[in-house]
Amino acid sequence: MTALAVRVDTTSPVPPYEQIRAQLAALIVTGRLTKDERLPTVRQLAADLGLAPGTVARAYRELEAAKLIRTRRGAGTRVATPPSEPPRPGPDQLATLARYFTSAARALGADTEAILTAIREALD
């Protein structure tokens, strides 16, 4: 995996660790990152993204808790066997994603009605 596959918007109200977690989870669940594929080390990804290692470590911990990745001493961090059913997001995760989308849409100049229309269309 290259560092370019993950991007962090430091101006977003969504915390950087959550942006990393959500992007990596999506890559894993959709199969773009495959079983046993090695992820960058915490230090490497943090350096690539210009973030503190603790930020990336938190994202990795949450992905490990969701059983999407596994870390083994000497083998690094790798994509785990994908779950047969994607994990269901919690209300907090959905709220965070909604804030991220809304913030990005407003930065593009979208008003509330345009944002709601886009969400309705995406749901159909």
Coordinates of N, CA and C in Angstrom, one line a residue:
M1 N 0.8 -1.2 0.0 CA 0.0 0.0 0.0 C 0.9 1.2 0.0
T2 N 0.5 2.2 -0.8 CA 1.3 3.5 -0.8 C 0.6 4.5 0.2
A3 N 1.4 5.4 0.6 CA 0.9 6.4 1.5 C -0.1 7.3 0.8
L4 N 0.0 7.3 -0.6 CA -0.9 8.2 -1.3 C -2.4 7.7 -1.3
A5 N -2.6 6.4 -0.9 CA -3.9 5.8 -0.8 C -4.7 6.4 0.3
V6 N -4.1 7.0 1.3 CA -4.7 7.6 2.5 C -4.4 9.1 2.5
R7 N -5.4 9.9 2.7 CA -5.3 11.4 2.8 C -5.9 11.9 4.0
V8 N -5.3 12.9 4.6 CA -5.9 13.4 5.9 C -6.1 14.9 5.6
D9 N -7.2 15.4 5.9 CA -7.6 16.8 5.9 C -7.5 17.4 7.3
T10 N -6.4 18.1 7.6 CA -6.2 18.6 8.9 C -7.1 19.8 9.3
T11 N -7.8 20.3 8.3 CA -8.8 21.4 8.5 C -10.2 20.8 8.8
S12 N -10.4 19.5 8.6 CA -11.7 18.9 8.8 C -12.0 18.8 10.3
P13 N -13.3 18.8 10.6 CA -13.7 18.6 12.0 C -13.6 17.1 12.4
V14 N -13.4 16.2 11.4 CA -13.2 14.8 11.7 C -11.8 14.6 12.1
P15 N -11.5 14.0 13.3 CA -10.2 13.8 13.8 C -9.3 13.0 12.8
P16 N -8.1 13.3 12.7 CA -7.2 12.6 11.7 C -7.2 11.1 11.9
Y17 N -7.2 10.6 13.1 CA -7.2 9.1 13.3 C -8.4 8.5 12.7
E18 N -9.6 9.2 12.8 CA -10.8 8.7 12.3 C -10.8 8.7 10.8
Q19 N -10.2 9.7 10.2 CA -10.1 9.7 8.7 C -9.2 8.6 8.2
I20 N -8.1 8.3 8.9 CA -7.3 7.2 8.6 C -8.0 5.9 8.7
R21 N -8.7 5.7 9.9 CA -9.4 4.4 10.2 C -10.5 4.2 9.1
A22 N -11.3 5.2 8.8 CA -12.4 5.1 7.8 C -11.9 4.7 6.4
Q23 N -10.8 5.4 6.0 CA -10.3 5.1 4.7 C -9.7 3.7 4.6
L24 N -8.9 3.3 5.6 CA -8.3 2.0 5.5 C -9.4 0.9 5.6
A25 N -10.4 1.1 6.5 CA -11.5 0.2 6.6 C -12.2 0.0 5.3
A26 N -12.5 1.1 4.6 CA -13.1 1.1 3.3 C -12.3 0.3 2.3
L27 N -11.0 0.5 2.3 CA -10.1 -0.2 1.4 C -10.1 -1.7 1.6
I28 N -10.1 -2.0 2.9 CA -10.1 -3.5 3.3 C -11.5 -4.1 2.9
V29 N -12.6 -3.5 3.3 CA -13.9 -4.1 3.1 C -14.2 -4.2 1.6
T30 N -13.7 -3.3 0.8 CA -14.0 -3.3 -0.6 C -13.0 -4.2 -1.4
G31 N -12.0 -4.7 -0.7 CA -11.1 -5.6 -1.3 C -9.9 -5.0 -2.0
R32 N -9.8 -3.7 -1.9 CA -8.7 -3.0 -2.5 C -7.4 -3.2 -1.8
L33 N -7.5 -3.5 -0.5 CA -6.4 -4.1 0.3 C -6.8 -5.5 0.6
T34 N -5.9 -6.4 0.2 CA -6.3 -7.9 0.3 C -5.6 -8.5 1.6
K35 N -6.2 -9.7 1.9 CA -5.7 -10.5 3.0 C -4.2 -10.6 3.0
D36 N -3.6 -10.4 4.1 CA -2.1 -10.5 4.3 C -1.3 -9.4 3.7
E37 N -2.0 -8.4 3.1 CA -1.2 -7.3 2.5 C -0.6 -6.5 3.7
R38 N 0.6 -6.2 3.6 CA 1.3 -5.5 4.7 C 1.0 -4.0 4.6
L39 N 0.7 -3.4 5.7 CA 0.5 -2.0 5.8 C 1.8 -1.3 6.3
P40 N 1.9 0.0 6.0 CA 3.1 0.7 6.5 C 3.2 0.7 8.0
T41 N 4.4 0.8 8.5 CA 4.5 0.9 10.0 C 3.8 2.2 10.4
V42 N 3.6 2.2 11.7 CA 3.0 3.4 12.3 C 3.8 4.6 12.0
R43 N 5.1 4.5 12.3 CA 6.1 5.6 12.1 C 6.1 6.0 10.6
Q44 N 6.1 5.0 9.7 CA 6.2 5.4 8.3 C 5.0 6.1 7.8
L45 N 3.8 5.6 8.1 CA 2.5 6.3 7.7 C 2.4 7.6 8.4
A46 N 2.8 7.8 9.6 CA 2.7 9.0 10.3 C 3.7 10.0 9.6
A47 N 4.9 9.6 9.2 CA 5.8 10.5 8.5 C 5.2 10.9 7.2
D48 N 4.7 9.9 6.4 CA 4.1 10.2 5.1 C 3.0 11.2 5.2
L49 N 2.2 11.1 6.2 CA 1.0 12.0 6.4 C 1.3 13.3 7.2
G50 N 2.5 13.4 7.7 CA 2.9 14.5 8.5 C 2.1 14.6 9.8
L51 N 1.9 13.4 10.4 CA 1.1 13.4 11.7 C 2.0 12.8 12.8
A52 N 1.5 12.9 14.0 CA 2.2 12.2 15.1 C 1.9 10.7 15.1
P53 N 2.9 9.9 15.4 CA 2.8 8.4 15.4 C 1.6 8.0 16.2
G54 N 1.3 8.7 17.3 CA 0.1 8.3 18.2 C -1.2 8.3 17.4
T55 N -1.3 9.2 16.5 CA -2.5 9.4 15.7 C -2.8 8.1 14.9
V56 N -1.7 7.7 14.2 CA -1.8 6.5 13.3 C -2.0 5.3 14.2
A57 N -1.3 5.2 15.3 CA -1.4 4.1 16.2 C -2.8 3.9 16.7
R58 N -3.5 5.0 17.0 CA -4.9 4.9 17.4 C -5.8 4.4 16.3
A59 N -5.6 4.8 15.1 CA -6.3 4.3 13.9 C -6.1 2.8 13.8
Y60 N -4.8 2.4 13.9 CA -4.5 1.0 13.8 C -5.1 0.2 14.9
R61 N -5.1 0.7 16.1 CA -5.8 0.0 17.3 C -7.2 -0.2 17.0
E62 N -7.9 0.8 16.5 CA -9.3 0.6 16.2 C -9.6 -0.3 15.1
L63 N -8.7 -0.4 14.1 CA -8.9 -1.3 13.0 C -8.6 -2.7 13.5
E64 N -7.7 -2.9 14.4 CA -7.4 -4.2 15.0 C -8.6 -4.6 15.9
A65 N -9.2 -3.7 16.6 CA -10.3 -4.1 17.5 C -11.5 -4.5 16.6
A66 N -11.6 -3.9 15.4 CA -12.7 -4.3 14.5 C -12.3 -5.6 13.7
K67 N -11.1 -6.1 14.0 CA -10.6 -7.4 13.3 C -10.4 -7.2 11.8
L68 N -10.0 -6.0 11.4 CA -9.7 -5.7 10.0 C -8.2 -5.8 9.7
I69 N -7.4 -5.6 10.8 CA -6.0 -5.8 10.6 C -5.5 -6.6 11.8
R70 N -4.2 -7.1 11.7 CA -3.6 -7.8 12.8 C -2.1 -7.4 12.8
T71 N -1.6 -7.2 14.0 CA -0.2 -6.8 14.1 C 0.5 -8.0 14.9
R72 N 1.6 -8.4 14.3 CA 2.4 -9.5 14.9 C 3.9 -9.0 14.9
R73 N 4.5 -9.2 16.1 CA 5.9 -8.9 16.2 C 6.8 -9.6 15.1
G74 N 7.5 -8.8 14.4 CA 8.4 -9.4 13.4 C 7.7 -9.5 12.0
A75 N 6.4 -9.5 12.0 CA 5.6 -9.7 10.7 C 5.0 -8.4 10.3
G76 N 4.9 -7.4 11.2 CA 4.3 -6.2 10.9 C 2.8 -6.2 11.0
T77 N 2.2 -5.2 10.4 CA 0.7 -5.0 10.5 C 0.2 -5.4 9.1
R78 N -0.7 -6.4 9.1 CA -1.2 -6.9 7.9 C -2.8 -6.9 7.9
V79 N -3.3 -6.9 6.7 CA -4.8 -7.0 6.6 C -5.2 -8.4 7.0
A80 N -6.2 -8.4 7.8 CA -6.8 -9.7 8.3 C -7.7 -10.3 7.3
T81 N -8.2 -11.5 7.6 CA -9.2 -12.1 6.8 C -10.4 -11.2 6.8
P82 N -10.9 -10.8 5.6 CA -12.0 -9.9 5.6 C -13.3 -10.5 6.3
P83 N -14.0 -9.8 7.0 CA -15.2 -10.3 7.6 C -16.2 -10.7 6.5
S84 N -17.0 -11.8 6.8 CA -18.0 -12.2 5.8 C -19.1 -11.1 5.7
E85 N -19.4 -10.4 6.7 CA -20.3 -9.3 6.7 C -19.6 -8.0 7.1
P86 N -19.7 -6.9 6.4 CA -19.0 -5.7 6.8 C -19.5 -5.3 8.2
P87 N -18.6 -4.7 9.0 CA -19.0 -4.2 10.3 C -20.0 -3.1 10.1
R88 N -21.0 -3.1 11.0 CA -22.0 -2.0 11.0 C -21.4 -0.8 11.8
P89 N -21.5 0.3 11.2 CA -21.0 1.5 11.8 C -21.9 1.9 13.0
G90 N -21.3 2.5 14.0 CA -22.0 3.0 15.1 C -22.5 4.4 14.9
P91 N -23.4 4.9 15.7 CA -23.9 6.2 15.5 C -22.8 7.3 15.5
D92 N -21.8 7.1 16.4 CA -20.8 8.1 16.5 C -19.9 8.1 15.2
Q93 N -19.7 7.0 14.6 CA -18.9 6.9 13.3 C -19.7 7.5 12.2
L94 N -21.0 7.3 12.2 CA -21.9 7.9 11.1 C -21.9 9.4 11.3
A95 N -22.0 9.9 12.5 CA -22.0 11.3 12.8 C -20.7 12.0 12.3
T96 N -19.6 11.3 12.6 CA -18.3 11.8 12.2 C -18.2 11.9 10.7
L97 N -18.6 10.8 10.0 CA -18.6 10.8 8.6 C -19.5 11.9 8.0
A98 N -20.7 12.1 8.6 CA -21.6 13.2 8.1 C -21.0 14.5 8.3
R99 N -20.3 14.8 9.4 CA -19.6 16.1 9.7 C -18.5 16.3 8.6
Y100 N -17.8 15.2 8.3 CA -16.7 15.3 7.4 C -17.2 15.6 6.0
F101 N -18.3 14.9 5.6 CA -18.9 15.2 4.3 C -19.4 16.6 4.2
T102 N -20.2 17.0 5.3 CA -20.8 18.4 5.3 C -19.7 19.4 5.2
S103 N -18.6 19.3 6.0 CA -17.5 20.2 6.0 C -16.9 20.3 4.6
A104 N -16.7 19.2 4.0 CA -16.0 19.2 2.7 C -17.0 19.9 1.6
A105 N -18.3 19.6 1.7 CA -19.3 20.1 0.8 C -19.4 21.6 1.0
R106 N -19.4 22.1 2.2 CA -19.5 23.5 2.5 C -18.2 24.2 2.0
A107 N -17.1 23.6 2.1 CA -15.8 24.2 1.6 C -15.9 24.4 0.1
L108 N -16.7 23.5 -0.6 CA -16.9 23.7 -2.0 C -17.9 24.7 -2.4
G109 N -18.6 25.2 -1.3 CA -19.6 26.3 -1.6 C -21.0 25.8 -1.6
A110 N -21.3 24.5 -1.2 CA -22.6 23.9 -1.2 C -23.4 24.5 -0.1
D111 N -24.7 24.7 -0.3 CA -25.6 25.1 0.8 C -26.3 23.9 1.3
T112 N -27.1 24.1 2.4 CA -27.7 23.0 3.1 C -28.6 22.1 2.1
E113 N -29.4 22.8 1.3 CA -30.3 22.1 0.4 C -29.5 21.2 -0.6
A114 N -28.4 21.8 -1.1 CA -27.6 21.0 -2.1 C -26.9 19.8 -1.4
I115 N -26.5 20.0 -0.2 CA -25.9 18.8 0.6 C -27.0 17.8 0.8
L116 N -28.2 18.2 1.2 CA -29.3 17.2 1.5 C -29.7 16.5 0.2
T117 N -29.7 17.2 -0.9 CA -30.0 16.6 -2.2 C -29.0 15.6 -2.6
A118 N -27.7 15.9 -2.4 CA -26.7 14.9 -2.7 C -26.8 13.7 -1.9
I119 N -27.1 13.8 -0.6 CA -27.2 12.7 0.3 C -28.4 11.8 -0.2
R120 N -29.5 12.5 -0.5 CA -30.7 11.7 -0.9 C -30.4 10.9 -2.2
E121 N -29.7 11.6 -3.1 CA -29.4 10.9 -4.4 C -28.4 9.7 -4.1
A122 N -27.5 9.9 -3.2 CA -26.6 8.8 -2.9 C -27.3 7.6 -2.3
L123 N -28.3 7.9 -1.5 CA -29.1 6.8 -0.9 C -30.0 6.0 -1.9
D124 N -30.3 6.7 -3.0 CA -31.2 6.0 -4.0 C -30.5 5.1 -4.9

